[in-house]
Structure formats: C-alpha cells, structure tokens
mmCIF file of C-alpha atoms in Angstrom:
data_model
loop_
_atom_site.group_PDB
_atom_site.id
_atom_site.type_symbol
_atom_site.label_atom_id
_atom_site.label_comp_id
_atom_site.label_asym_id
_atom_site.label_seq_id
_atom_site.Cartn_x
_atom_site.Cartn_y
_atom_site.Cartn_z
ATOM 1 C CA UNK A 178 -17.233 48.711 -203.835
ATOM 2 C CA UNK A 179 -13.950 50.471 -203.522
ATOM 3 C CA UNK A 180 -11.422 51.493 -206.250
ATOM 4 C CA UNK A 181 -7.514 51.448 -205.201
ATOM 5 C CA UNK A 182 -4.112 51.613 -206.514
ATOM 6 C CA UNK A 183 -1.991 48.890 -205.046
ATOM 7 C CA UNK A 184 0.849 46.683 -205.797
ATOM 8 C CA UNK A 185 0.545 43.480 -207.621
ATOM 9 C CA UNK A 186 -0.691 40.625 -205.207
ATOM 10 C CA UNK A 187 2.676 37.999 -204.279
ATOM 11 C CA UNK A 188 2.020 35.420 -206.585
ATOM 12 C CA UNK A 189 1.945 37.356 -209.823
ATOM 13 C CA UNK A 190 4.398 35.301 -212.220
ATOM 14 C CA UNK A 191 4.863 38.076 -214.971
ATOM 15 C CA UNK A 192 7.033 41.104 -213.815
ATOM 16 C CA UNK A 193 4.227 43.703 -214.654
ATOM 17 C CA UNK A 194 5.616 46.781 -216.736
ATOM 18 C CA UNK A 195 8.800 45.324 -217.016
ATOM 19 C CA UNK A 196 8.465 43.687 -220.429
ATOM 20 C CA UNK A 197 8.786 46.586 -222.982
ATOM 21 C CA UNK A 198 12.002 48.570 -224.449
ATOM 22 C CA UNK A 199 11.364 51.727 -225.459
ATOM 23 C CA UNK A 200 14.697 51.425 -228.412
ATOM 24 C CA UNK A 201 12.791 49.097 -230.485
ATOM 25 C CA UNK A 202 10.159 49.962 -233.308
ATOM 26 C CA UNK A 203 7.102 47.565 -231.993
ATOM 27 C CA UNK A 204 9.056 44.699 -228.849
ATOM 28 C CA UNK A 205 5.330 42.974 -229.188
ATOM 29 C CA UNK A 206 4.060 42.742 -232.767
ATOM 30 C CA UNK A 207 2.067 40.247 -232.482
ATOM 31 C CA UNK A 208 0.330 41.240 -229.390
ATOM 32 C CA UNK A 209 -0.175 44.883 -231.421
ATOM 33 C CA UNK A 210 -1.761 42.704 -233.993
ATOM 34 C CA UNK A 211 -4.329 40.760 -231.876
ATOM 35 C CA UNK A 212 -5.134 44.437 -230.003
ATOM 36 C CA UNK A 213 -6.278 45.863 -233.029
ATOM 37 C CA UNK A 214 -7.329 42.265 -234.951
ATOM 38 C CA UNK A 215 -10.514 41.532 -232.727
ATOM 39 C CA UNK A 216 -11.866 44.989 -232.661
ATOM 40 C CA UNK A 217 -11.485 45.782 -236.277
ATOM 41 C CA UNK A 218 -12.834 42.551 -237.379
ATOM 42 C CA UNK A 219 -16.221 43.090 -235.328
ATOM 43 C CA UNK A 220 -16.536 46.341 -236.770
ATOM 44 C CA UNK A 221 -16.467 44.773 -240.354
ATOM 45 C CA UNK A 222 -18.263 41.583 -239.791
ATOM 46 C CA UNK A 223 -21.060 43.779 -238.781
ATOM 47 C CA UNK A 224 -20.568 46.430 -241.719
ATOM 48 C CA UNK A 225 -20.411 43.740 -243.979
ATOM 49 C CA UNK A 226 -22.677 40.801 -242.420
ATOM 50 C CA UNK A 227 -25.658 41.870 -244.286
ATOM 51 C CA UNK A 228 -23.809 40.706 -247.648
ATOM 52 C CA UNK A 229 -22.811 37.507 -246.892
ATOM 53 C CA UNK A 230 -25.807 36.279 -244.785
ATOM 54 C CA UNK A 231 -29.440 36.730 -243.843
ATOM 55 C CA UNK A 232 -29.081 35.204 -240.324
ATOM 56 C CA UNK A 233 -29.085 37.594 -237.692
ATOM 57 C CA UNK A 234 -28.652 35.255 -235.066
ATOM 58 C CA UNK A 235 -25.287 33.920 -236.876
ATOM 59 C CA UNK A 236 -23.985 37.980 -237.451
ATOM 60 C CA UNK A 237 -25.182 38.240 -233.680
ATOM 61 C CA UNK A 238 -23.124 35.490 -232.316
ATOM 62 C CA UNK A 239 -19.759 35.941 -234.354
ATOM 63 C CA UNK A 240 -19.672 39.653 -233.561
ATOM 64 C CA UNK A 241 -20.135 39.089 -229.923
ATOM 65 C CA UNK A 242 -17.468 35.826 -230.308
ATOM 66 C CA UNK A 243 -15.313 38.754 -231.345
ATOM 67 C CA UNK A 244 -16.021 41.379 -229.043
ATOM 68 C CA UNK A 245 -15.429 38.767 -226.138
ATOM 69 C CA UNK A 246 -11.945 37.887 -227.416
ATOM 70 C CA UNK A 247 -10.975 41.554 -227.585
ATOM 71 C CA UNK A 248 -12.372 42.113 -224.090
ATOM 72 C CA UNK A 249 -10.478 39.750 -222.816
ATOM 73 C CA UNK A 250 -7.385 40.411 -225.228
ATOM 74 C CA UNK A 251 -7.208 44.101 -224.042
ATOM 75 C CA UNK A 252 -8.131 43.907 -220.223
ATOM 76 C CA UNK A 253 -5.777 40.611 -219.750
ATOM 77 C CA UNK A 254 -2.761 41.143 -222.143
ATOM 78 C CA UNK A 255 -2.400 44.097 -224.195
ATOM 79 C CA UNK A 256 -2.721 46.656 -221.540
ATOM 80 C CA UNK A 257 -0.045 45.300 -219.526
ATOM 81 C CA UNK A 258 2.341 44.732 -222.477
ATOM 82 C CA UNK A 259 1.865 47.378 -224.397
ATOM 83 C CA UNK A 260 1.378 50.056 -221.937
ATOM 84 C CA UNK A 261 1.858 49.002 -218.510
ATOM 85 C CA UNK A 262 -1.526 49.213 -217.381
ATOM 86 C CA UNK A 263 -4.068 46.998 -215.579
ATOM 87 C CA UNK A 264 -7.013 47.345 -214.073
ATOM 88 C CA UNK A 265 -8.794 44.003 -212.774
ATOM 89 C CA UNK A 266 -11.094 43.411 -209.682
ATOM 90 C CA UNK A 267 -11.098 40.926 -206.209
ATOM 91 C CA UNK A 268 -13.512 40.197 -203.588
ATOM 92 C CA UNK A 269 -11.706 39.831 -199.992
ATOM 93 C CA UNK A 270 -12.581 38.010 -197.343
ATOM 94 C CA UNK A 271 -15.418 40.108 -195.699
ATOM 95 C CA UNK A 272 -17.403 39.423 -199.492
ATOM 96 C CA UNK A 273 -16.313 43.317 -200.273
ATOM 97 C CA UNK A 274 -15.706 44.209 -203.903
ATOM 98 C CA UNK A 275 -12.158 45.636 -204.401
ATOM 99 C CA UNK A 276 -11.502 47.065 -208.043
ATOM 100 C CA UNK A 277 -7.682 48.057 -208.904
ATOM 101 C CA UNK A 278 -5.946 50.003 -211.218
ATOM 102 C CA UNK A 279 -2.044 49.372 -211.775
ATOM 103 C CA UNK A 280 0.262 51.834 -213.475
ATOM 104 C CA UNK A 281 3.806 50.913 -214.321
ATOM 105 C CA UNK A 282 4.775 52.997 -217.727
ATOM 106 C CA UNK A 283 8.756 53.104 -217.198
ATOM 107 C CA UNK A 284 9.475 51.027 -220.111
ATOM 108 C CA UNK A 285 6.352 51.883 -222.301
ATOM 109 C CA UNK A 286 7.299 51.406 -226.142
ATOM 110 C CA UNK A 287 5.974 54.979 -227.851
ATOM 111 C CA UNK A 288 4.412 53.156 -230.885
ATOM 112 C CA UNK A 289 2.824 50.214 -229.128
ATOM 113 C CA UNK A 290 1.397 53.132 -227.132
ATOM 114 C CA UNK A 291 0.130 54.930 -229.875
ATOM 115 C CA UNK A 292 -1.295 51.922 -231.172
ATOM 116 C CA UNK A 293 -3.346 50.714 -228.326
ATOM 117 C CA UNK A 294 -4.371 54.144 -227.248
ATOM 118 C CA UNK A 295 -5.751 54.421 -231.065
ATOM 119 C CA UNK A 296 -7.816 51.282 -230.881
ATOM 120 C CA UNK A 297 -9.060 52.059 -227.855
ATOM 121 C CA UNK A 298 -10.419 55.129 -228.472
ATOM 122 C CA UNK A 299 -11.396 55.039 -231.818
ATOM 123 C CA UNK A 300 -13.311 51.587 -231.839
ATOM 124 C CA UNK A 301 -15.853 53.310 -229.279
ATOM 125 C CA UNK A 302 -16.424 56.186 -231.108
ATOM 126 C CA UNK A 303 -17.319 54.215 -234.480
ATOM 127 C CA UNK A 304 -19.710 51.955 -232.387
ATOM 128 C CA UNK A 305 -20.922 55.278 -231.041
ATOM 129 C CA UNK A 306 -21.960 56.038 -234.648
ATOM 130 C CA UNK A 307 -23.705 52.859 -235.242
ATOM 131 C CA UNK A 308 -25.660 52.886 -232.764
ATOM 132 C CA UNK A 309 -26.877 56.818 -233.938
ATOM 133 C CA UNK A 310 -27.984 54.549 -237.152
ATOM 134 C CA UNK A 311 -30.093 52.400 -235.449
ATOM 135 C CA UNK A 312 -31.794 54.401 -233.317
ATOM 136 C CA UNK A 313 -32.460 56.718 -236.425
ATOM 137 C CA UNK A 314 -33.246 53.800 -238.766
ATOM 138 C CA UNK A 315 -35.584 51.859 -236.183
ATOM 139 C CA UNK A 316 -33.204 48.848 -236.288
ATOM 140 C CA UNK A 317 -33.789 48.120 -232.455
ATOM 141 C CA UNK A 318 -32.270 44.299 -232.912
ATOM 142 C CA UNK A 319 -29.246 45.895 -233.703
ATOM 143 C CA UNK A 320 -29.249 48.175 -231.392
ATOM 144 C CA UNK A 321 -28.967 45.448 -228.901
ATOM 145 C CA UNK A 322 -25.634 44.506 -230.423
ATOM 146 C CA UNK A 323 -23.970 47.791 -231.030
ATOM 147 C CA UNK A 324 -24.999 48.705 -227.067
ATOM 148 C CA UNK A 325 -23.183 45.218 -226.128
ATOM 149 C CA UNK A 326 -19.970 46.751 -228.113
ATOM 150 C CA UNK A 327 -20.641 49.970 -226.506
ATOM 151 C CA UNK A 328 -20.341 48.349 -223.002
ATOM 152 C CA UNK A 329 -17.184 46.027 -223.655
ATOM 153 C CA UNK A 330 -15.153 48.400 -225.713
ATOM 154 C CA UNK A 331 -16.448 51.460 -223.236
ATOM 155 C CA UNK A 332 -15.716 49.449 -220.010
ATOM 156 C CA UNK A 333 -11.799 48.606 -221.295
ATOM 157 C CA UNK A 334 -11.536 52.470 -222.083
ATOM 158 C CA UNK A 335 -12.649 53.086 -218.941
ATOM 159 C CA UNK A 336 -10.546 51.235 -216.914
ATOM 160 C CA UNK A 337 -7.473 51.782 -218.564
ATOM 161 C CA UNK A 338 -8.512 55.957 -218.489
ATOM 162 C CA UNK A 339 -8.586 55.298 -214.547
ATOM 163 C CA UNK A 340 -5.095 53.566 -214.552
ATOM 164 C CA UNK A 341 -3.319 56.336 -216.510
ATOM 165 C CA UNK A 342 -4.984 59.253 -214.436
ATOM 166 C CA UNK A 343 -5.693 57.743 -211.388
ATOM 167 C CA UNK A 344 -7.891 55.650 -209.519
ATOM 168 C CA UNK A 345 -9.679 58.729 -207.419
ATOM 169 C CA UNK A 346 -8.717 61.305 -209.662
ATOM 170 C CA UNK A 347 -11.196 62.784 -211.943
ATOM 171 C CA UNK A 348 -10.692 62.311 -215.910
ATOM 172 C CA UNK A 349 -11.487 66.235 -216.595
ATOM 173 C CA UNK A 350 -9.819 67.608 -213.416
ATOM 174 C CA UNK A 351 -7.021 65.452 -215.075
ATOM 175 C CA UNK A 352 -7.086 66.933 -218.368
ATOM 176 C CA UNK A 353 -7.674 70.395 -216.969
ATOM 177 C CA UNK A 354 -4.405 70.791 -214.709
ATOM 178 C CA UNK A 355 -2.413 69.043 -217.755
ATOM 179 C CA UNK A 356 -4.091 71.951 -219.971
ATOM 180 C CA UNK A 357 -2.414 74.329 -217.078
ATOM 181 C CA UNK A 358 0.620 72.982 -216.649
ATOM 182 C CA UNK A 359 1.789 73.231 -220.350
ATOM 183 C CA UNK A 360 0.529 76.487 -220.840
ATOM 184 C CA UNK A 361 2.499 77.642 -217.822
ATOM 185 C CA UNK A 362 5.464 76.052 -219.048
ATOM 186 C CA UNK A 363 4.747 77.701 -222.487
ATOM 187 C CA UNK A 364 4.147 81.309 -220.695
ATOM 188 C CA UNK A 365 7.392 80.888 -218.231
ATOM 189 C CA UNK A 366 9.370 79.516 -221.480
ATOM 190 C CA UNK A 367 8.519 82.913 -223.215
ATOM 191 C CA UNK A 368 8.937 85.292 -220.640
ATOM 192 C CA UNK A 369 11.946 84.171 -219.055
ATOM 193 C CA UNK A 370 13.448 83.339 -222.353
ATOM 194 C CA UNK A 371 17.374 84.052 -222.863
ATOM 195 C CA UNK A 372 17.985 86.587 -225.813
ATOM 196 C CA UNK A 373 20.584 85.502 -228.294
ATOM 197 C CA UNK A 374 23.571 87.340 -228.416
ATOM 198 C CA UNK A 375 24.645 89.628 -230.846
ATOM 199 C CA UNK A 376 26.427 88.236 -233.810
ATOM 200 C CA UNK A 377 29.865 90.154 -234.483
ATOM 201 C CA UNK A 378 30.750 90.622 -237.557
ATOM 202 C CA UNK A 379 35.091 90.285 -238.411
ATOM 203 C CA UNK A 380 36.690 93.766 -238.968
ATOM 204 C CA UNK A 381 39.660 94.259 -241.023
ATOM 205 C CA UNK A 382 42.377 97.155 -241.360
ATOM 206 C CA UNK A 383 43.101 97.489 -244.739
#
C-alpha cells in the first residue's frame, strides 16, 4: 500500500481547489451546513436517544445512517470545497493499493476553514469522551457504536491531517518545525528590530 501526492487523474470534471473566494463571508453555506449537520446530529441523537426510545437497534441504525452521510459528506465534498483538500484511494493495474492526498489551498475561504477544521476536530474528541463513559459505565453495546464514530470521524481527520502536512511527512515533525519557525521569526523580529526615531519637539524664539 503506498501513500502519494499526485495530480488529479484526466477525467476529473470539477476544477479541484478552484471553487472558493477568499472576499466573501461563507462562498458555500450550504455545504458548511451539511459539514457540520450530520456530525452534530449523531452526537445528539445518541445523547438524547434514550428519551425518545427504548430500541437500541433503532438508536443504532439512525446514528450510523448519520455517521455514513457525514463520512461520505466530508471525504467527497466538503474537503474539497471548503478547504481544498482530498484524500481518496485507487487500485492500479498490478492489484496494488495506491492512497492519495491532494492539496490545493490557493483560494481557501478563512471561515469555511475555520468551520470545517472545527468539526473535524472537535466531533472526535466528544466521541472520545463517550466512549470513556462506556467503558467506565460497562455499557459495552454502546461501546460498539461510539468505536464505529471513532473510526469514521478519526479516519476523515486523518486523511485530511495527511493532505495539509503531507503525505510522508510526519504530523509532529510537522508541528515541531512550525513551532521553530515562528519562534525564529519572533526572535529575529526582536533582535533585529528598527528603533523609532526620536520625536523632535518645535522650538520657538520668543
């Protein structure tokens, strides 16, 4: 199985990256709304399921109808709109497994990106916390569930992590050298810094 970076294969019909401007508020509202609608609403359905029903087969199926639409919302639409990332997988002719991970973030709208980045990384960590509450609470059926979120949601963040870093470029090396970088541009910024000049004040003869 090998990972890569490459350009889009010839018979993509979408421009990729080239559909946001960064001078408007949100250029894809309603694809904003369906990033964060699927994710949000499995997280309640299963907060809340408990209220409205007694069937854990019917909270089991909705919530995983959900997290399946947001899968496929996120890896298939909302990465490429919103941020200009995709990351997607193809078997060649030899029957070798080829995953790919595009990066194209000239136009990139700053709130959509704030947006998606949120739900992203936020939805994981919440599921993270349910599934601490079943495995403290005993509730192993649900367990099953929340580790099914844990793998769709975590597999998304995943993949788009690899397209904005790099496809053989480690996430912590990554972070690391950013770390660097600004805090060398923060030390050469001070050192090197221009004084201001002197202020003269206006002298009169009297």
């Amino acid at each position: 199985m090998n990972s890569a970076t490459v350009p889009l294969l010839d018979d993509d019909t979408i421009a990729f990256g080239d559909e946001d401007n960064a001078n408007k508020q949100f250029v894809h509202p309603y694809i904003v709304f369906f990033h964060l609608i699927f994710r949000g609403a499995a997280i309640v359905v299963y907060i809340l399921c408990g209220w409205f029903s007694d069937s854990f087969i019917a909270s089991f199926v909705l919530v995983i109808l959900l997290l399946s639409a947001d899968f496929w919302t996120v890896k298939n639409i909302s990465g490429r709109l919103l941020v200009g990332l995709r990351w997607w997988n193809y078997v060649d002719d030899d029957g070798k497994s080829h995953w790919v991970f595009e990066s194209k973030q000239n136009r990139v709208n700053r709130n959509e990106s704030r947006l998606f980045w949120m739900g992203l990384i936020l939805c994981p960590l919440i599921w993270s916390g349910f599934f601490i509450i079943c495995l403290f609470g005993l509730k192993f059926k649900w367990m099953l569930l929340v580790l099914i979120a844990l793998t769709l949601n975590g597999a998304n963040l995943y993949g788009y992590v690899k397209c904005k870093f790099g496809a053989k470029e480690n996430l912590q090396s990554a972070t690391t050298d950013f770390v660097k970088k600004q805090l060398l541009q923060n030390a050469s910024s001070f050192m090197f810094a221009q004084p201001a000049p002197p202020t003269t004040g206006n002298t009169g003869v009297i």
